[in-house]
Every structure is written in structure tokens, then in C-alpha cells.
PDB file of C-alpha atoms in Angstrom:
ATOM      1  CA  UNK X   1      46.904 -74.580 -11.640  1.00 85.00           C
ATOM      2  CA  UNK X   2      47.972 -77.132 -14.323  1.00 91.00           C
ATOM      3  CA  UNK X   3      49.183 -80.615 -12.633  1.00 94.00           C
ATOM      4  CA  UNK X   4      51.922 -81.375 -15.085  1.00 96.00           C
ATOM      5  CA  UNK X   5      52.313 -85.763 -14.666  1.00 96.00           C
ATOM      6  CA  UNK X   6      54.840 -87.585 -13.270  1.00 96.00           C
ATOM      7  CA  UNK X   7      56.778 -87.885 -16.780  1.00 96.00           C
ATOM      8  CA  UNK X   8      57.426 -84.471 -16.580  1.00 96.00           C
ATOM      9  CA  UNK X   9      59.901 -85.050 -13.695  1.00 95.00           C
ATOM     10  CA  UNK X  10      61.862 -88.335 -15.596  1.00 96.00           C
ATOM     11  CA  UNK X  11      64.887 -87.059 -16.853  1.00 96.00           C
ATOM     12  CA  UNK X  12      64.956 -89.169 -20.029  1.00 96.00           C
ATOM     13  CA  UNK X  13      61.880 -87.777 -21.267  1.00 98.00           C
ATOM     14  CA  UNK X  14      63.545 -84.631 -22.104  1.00 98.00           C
ATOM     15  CA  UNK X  15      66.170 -86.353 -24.601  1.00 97.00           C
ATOM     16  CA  UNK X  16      64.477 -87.637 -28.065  1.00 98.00           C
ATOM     17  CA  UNK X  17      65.058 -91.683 -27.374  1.00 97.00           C
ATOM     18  CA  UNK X  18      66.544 -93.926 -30.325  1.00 96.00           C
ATOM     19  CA  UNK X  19      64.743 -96.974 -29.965  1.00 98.00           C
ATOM     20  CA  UNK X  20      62.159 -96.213 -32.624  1.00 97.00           C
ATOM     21  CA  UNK X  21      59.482 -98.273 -30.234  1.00 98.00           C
ATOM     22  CA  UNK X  22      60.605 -96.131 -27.774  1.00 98.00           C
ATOM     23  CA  UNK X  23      60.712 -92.870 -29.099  1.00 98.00           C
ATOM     24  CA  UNK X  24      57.074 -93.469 -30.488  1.00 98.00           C
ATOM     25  CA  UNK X  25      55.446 -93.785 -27.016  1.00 98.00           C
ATOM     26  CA  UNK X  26      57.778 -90.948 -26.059  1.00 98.00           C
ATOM     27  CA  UNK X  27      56.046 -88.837 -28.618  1.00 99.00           C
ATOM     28  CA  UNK X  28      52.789 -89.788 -27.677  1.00 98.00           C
ATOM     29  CA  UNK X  29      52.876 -89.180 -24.281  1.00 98.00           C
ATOM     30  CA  UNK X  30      54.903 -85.489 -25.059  1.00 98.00           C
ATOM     31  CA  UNK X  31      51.538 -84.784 -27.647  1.00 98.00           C
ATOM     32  CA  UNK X  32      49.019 -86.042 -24.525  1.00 98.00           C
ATOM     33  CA  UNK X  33      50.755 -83.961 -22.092  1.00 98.00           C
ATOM     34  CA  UNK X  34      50.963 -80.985 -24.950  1.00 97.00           C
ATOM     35  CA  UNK X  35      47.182 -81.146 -25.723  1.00 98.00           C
ATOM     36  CA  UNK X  36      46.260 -81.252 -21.844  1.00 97.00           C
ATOM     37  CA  UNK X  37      48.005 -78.268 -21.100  1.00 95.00           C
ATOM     38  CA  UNK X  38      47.353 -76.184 -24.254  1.00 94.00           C
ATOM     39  CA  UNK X  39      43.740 -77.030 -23.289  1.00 94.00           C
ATOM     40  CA  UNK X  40      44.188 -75.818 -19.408  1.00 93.00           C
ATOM     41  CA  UNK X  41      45.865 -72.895 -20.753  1.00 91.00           C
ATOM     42  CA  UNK X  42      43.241 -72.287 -23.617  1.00 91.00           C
ATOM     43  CA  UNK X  43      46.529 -72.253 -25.831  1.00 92.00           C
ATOM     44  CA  UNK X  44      45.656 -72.080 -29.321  1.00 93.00           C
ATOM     45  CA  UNK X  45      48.625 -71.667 -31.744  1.00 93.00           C
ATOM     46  CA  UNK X  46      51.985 -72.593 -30.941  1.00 92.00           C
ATOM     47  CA  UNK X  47      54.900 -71.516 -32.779  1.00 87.00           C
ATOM     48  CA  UNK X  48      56.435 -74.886 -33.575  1.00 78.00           C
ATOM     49  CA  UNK X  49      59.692 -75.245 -31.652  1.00 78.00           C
ATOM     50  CA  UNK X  50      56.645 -74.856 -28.631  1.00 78.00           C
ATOM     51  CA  UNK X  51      56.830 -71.186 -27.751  1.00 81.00           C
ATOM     52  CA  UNK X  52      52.644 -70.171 -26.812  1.00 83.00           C
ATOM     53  CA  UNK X  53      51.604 -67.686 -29.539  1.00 77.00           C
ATOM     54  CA  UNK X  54      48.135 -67.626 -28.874  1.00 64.00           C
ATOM     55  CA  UNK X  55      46.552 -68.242 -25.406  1.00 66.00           C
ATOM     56  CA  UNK X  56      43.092 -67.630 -24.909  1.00 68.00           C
ATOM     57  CA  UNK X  57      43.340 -67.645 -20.452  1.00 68.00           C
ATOM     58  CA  UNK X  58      44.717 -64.681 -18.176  1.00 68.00           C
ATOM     59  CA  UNK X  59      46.586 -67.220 -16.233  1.00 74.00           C
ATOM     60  CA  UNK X  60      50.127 -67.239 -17.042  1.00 81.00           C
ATOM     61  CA  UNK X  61      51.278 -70.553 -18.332  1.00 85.00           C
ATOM     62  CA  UNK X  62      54.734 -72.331 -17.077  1.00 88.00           C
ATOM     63  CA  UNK X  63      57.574 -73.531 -19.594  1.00 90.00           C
ATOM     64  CA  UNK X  64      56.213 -76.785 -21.315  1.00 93.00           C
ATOM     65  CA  UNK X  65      58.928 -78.447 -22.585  1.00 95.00           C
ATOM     66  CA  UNK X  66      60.913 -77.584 -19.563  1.00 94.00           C
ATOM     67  CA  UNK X  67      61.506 -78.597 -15.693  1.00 95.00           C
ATOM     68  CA  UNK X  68      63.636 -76.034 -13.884  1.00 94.00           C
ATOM     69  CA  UNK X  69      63.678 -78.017 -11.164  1.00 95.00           C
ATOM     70  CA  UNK X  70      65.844 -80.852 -13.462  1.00 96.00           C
ATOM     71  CA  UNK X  71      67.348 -78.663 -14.969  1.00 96.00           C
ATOM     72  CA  UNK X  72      66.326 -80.212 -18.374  1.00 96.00           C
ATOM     73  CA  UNK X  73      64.359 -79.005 -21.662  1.00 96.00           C
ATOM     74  CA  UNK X  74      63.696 -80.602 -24.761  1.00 97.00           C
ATOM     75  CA  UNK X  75      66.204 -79.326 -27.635  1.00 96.00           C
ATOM     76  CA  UNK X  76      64.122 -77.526 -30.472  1.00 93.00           C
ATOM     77  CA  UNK X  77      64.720 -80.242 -32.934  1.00 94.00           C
ATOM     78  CA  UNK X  78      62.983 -82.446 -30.124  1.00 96.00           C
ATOM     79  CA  UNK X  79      60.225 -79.733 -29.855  1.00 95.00           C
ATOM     80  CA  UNK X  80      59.804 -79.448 -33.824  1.00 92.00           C
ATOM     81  CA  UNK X  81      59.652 -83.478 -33.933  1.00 95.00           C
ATOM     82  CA  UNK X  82      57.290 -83.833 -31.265  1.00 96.00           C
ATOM     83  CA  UNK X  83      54.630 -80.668 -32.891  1.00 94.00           C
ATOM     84  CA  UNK X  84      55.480 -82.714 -36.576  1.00 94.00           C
ATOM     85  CA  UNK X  85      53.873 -85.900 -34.416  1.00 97.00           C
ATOM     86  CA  UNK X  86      51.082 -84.183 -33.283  1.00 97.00           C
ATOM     87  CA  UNK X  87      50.610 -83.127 -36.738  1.00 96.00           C
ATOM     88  CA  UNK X  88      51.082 -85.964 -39.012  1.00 97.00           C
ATOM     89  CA  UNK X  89      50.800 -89.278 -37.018  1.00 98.00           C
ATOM     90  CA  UNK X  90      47.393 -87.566 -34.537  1.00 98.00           C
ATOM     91  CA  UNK X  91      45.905 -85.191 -36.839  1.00 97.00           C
ATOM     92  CA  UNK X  92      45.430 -83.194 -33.634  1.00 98.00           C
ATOM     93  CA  UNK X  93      46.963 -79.927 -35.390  1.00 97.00           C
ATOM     94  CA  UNK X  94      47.680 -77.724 -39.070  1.00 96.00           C
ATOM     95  CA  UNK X  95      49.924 -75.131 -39.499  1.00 94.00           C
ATOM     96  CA  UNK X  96      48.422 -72.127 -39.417  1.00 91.00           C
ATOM     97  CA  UNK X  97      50.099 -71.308 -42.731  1.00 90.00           C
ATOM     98  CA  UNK X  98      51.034 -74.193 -44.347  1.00 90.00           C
ATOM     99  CA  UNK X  99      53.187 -71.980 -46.652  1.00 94.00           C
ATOM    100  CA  UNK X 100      55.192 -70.422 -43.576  1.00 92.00           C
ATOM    101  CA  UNK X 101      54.653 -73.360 -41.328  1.00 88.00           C
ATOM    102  CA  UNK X 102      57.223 -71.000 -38.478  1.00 88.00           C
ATOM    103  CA  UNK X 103      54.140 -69.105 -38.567  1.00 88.00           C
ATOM    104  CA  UNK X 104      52.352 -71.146 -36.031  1.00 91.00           C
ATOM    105  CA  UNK X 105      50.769 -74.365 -35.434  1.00 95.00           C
ATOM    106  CA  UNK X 106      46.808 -74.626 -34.601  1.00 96.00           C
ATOM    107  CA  UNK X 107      46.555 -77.292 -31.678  1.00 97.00           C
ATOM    108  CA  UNK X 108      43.123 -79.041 -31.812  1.00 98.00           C
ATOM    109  CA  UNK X 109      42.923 -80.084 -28.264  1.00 97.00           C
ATOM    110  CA  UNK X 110      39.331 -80.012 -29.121  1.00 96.00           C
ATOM    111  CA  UNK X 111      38.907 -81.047 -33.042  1.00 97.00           C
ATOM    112  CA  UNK X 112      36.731 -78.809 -35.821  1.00 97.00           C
ATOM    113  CA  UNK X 113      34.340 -81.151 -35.343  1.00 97.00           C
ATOM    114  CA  UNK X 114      33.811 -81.028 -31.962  1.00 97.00           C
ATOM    115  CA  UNK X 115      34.281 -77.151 -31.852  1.00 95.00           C
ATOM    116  CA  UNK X 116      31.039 -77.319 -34.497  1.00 96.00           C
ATOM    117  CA  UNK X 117      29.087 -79.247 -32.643  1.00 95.00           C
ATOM    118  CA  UNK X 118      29.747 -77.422 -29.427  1.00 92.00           C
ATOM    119  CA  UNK X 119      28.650 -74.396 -31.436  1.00 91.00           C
ATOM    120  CA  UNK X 120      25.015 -75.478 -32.869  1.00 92.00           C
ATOM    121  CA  UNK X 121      24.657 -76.544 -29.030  1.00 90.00           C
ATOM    122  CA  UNK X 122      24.919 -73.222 -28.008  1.00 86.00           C
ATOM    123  CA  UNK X 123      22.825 -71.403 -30.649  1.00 87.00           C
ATOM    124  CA  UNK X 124      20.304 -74.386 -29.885  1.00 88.00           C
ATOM    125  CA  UNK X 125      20.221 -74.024 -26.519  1.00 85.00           C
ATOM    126  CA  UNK X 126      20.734 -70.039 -26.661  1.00 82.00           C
ATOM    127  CA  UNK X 127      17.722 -69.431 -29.313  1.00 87.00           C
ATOM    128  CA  UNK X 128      20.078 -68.323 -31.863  1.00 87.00           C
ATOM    129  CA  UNK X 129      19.395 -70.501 -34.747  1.00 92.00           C
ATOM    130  CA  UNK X 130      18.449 -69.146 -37.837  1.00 94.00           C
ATOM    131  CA  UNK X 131      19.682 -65.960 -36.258  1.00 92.00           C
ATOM    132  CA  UNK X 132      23.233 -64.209 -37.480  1.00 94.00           C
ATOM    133  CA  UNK X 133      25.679 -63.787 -34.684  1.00 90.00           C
ATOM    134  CA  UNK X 134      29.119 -61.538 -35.459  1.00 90.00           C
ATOM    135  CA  UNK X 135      32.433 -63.446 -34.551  1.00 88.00           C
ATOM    136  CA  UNK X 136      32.730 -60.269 -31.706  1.00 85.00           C
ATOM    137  CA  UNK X 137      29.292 -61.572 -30.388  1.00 82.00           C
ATOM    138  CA  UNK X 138      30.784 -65.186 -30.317  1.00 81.00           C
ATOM    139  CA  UNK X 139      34.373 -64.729 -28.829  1.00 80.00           C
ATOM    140  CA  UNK X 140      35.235 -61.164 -28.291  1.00 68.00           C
ATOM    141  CA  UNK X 141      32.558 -59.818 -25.678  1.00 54.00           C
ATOM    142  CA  UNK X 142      32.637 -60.064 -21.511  1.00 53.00           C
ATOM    143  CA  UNK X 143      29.500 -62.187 -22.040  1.00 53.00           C
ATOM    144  CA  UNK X 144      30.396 -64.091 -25.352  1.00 50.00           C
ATOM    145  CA  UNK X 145      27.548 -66.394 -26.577  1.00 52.00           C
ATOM    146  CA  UNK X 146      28.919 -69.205 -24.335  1.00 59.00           C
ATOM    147  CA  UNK X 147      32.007 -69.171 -21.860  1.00 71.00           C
ATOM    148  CA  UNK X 148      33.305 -71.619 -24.145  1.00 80.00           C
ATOM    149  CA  UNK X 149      33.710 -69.535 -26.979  1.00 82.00           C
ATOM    150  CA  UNK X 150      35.378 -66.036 -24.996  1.00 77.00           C
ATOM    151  CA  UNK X 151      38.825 -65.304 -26.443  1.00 80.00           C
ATOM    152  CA  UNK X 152      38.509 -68.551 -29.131  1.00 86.00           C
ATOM    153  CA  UNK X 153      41.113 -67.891 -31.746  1.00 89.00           C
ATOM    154  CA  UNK X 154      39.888 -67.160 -34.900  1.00 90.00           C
ATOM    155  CA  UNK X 155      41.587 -69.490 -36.856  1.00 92.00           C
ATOM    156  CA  UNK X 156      39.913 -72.436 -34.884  1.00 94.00           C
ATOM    157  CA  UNK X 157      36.615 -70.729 -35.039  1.00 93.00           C
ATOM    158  CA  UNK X 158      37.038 -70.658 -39.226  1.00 94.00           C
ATOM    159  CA  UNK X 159      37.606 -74.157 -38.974  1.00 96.00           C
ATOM    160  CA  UNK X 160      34.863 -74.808 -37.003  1.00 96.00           C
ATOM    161  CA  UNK X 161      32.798 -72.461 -38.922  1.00 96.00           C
ATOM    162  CA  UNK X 162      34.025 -74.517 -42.467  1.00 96.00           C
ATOM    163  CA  UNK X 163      32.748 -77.925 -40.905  1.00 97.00           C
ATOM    164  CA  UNK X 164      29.044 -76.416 -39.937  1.00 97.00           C
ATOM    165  CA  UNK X 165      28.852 -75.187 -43.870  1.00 97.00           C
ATOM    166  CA  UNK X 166      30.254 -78.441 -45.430  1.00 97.00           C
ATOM    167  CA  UNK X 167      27.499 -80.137 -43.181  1.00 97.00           C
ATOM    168  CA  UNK X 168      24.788 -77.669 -44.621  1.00 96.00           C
ATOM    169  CA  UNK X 169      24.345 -76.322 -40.881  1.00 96.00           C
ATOM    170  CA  UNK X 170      25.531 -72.874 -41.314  1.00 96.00           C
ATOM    171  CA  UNK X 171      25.608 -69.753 -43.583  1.00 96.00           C
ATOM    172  CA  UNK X 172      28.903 -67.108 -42.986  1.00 96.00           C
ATOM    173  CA  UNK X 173      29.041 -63.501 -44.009  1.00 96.00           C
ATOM    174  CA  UNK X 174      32.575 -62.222 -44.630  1.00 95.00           C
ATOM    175  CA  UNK X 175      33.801 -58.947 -45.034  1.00 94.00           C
ATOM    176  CA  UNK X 176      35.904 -57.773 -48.296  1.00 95.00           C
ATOM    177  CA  UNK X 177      39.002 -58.977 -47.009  1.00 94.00           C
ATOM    178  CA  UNK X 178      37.814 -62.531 -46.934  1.00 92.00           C
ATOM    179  CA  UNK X 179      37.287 -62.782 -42.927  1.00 93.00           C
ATOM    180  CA  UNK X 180      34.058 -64.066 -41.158  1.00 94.00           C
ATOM    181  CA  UNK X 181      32.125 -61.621 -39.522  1.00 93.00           C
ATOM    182  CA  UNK X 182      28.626 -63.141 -39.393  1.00 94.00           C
ATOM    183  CA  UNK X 183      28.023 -66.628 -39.065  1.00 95.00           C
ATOM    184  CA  UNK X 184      23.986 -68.105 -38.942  1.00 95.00           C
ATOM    185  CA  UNK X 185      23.534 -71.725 -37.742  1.00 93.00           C
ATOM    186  CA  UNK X 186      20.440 -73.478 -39.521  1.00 91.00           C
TER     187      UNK X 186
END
């Protein structure tokens, strides 16, 4: 069960603050609080007034930007400024699309980078290097190539996938459509 912090219960911290001072540690602690629970959750892609689109866990997630108990919730324009943060001042997520950016927004509650290196530990430590694993082998089955992996969204993976070839660390097969479906870590 997700602990949400005290903030959650101040009032205030449901209306977008003024003060520009203000309103920038507002937005901070909104994207800390956002990244912590889209990582409890395993939530992937958010659409960006904050609605989950893509949650990788079973366990049902509770409103974020929302205390029932208050009786409070962030307007959308409050939930659209706060994923823009996120976004363009942290770098901690893209749109999915950035032609259609209502088409989602990829949270990186754990970066490229670190989704890369988390995946050469694995082959590494699994004896797949130099072998080709399928992106069903990787995320899709009961007993994915690492817990870590089971149910990863595919758009992260691609990202993750993009940093191992830049690096020279991987090779990826892709199907005619343009998808991966094989990816070998060298």
C-alpha cells in the first residue's frame, strides 16, 4: 500500500500557488510525490491532465491528484502544469507522441539510462549476453527475464533498448512494422 506524505493532506497544495518561489517548490514536491507513486504503482504513461494509462501492477492505484478525505483535487490546468514540470524543468518524462502530446506522457521514475543498465545486469548475470532475447521473453512471460522487467511498457523498454545501441552494447531485430522483437546485449 502506497504511503502518500503528509503534503498530500495540506489543503493548499491542491491550488497552483502564485508566488513564483512558491509555486516552484510546489511543483517539485507534486513531480517527487508523482514519480514515487507511478513507481509503487509500476505506472508507466500518464495521460497528461494525470489520468494512469499504463500501469504495469495488479494493485489498483488511488486518485493522485486527489484527497477525498479534503475534499480537494488539483484542477487539470494544475495537473497539465505540474506533468509540463516534470517534463521540461526534470527531464524525468517525453510525451509519448510528441505530435499528439494528449496521447500520453512516459514517466521515467527510473531514467533510459538506468533502465539500460539494469538490463545488461540481467543478461550478465542471467547468461544471456551475446544471446537474442524477444521483448515477450523480457516483459510479457510469468517468468520474464527478471521481475523487474514483467509487464515493462514498451515504450520505456525502446528507450532503454535505444541507449544500449547508441552505447554499442546491443543489437535489436524489428519486425516490418518497425517494432522490436529481438534485442541481443553484447
Amino acid at each position: 500500500m502506497f504511503t502518500f506524505p503528509k503534503i498530500h493532506h495540506f489543503p493548499p497544495f491542491y491550488t497552483q500557488q502564485q508566488n513564483a518561489t512558491v509555486l516552484e517548490n510546489q511543483l517539485n514536491e507534486w513531480c517527487s510525490l508523482l514519480l514515487s507513486y507511478c513507481q509503487h504503482y509500476l505506472v508507466y504513461v500518464l495521460l497528461p491532465q494525470g489520468a494512469i494509462m499504463a500501469q504495469g501492477s495488479e494493485e489498483t492505484a488511488p486518485p493522485l491528484f486527489e484527497n477525498k478525505a479534503l475534499d480537494r483535487s488539483a484542477p487539470p490546468h494544475f495537473r497539465r502544469a505540474i506533468v509540463s514540470h516534470l517534463i521540461h524543468k526534470l527531464g524525468r518524462g517525453v510525451y509519448v507522441d510528441p505530435k499528439h502530446p494528449d496521447a500520453g506522457v512516459l514517466v521515467f521514475w527510473r531514467t533510459p539510462d538506468e533502465w539500460a543498465r539494469m538490463l545488461c545486469d540481467a543478461a550478465d548475470r542471467m547468461g544471456h549476453v551475446g544471446s537474442v532475447l524477444t521483448v515477450y521473453e523480457l516483459i510479457l512471460l510469468d517468468d520474464a527475464a527478471d521481475d523487474s522487467f514483467r509487464n515493462l511498457d514498451y515504450h520505456m523498454l525502446a528507450r532503454a533498448v535505444d541507449v544500449l545501441v547508441k552505447q554499442g552494447r546491443a543489437q535489436v531485430f524489428r519486425s516490418d512494422d518497425g517494432r522490436i522483437e529481438g534485442i541481443k546485449i553484447v
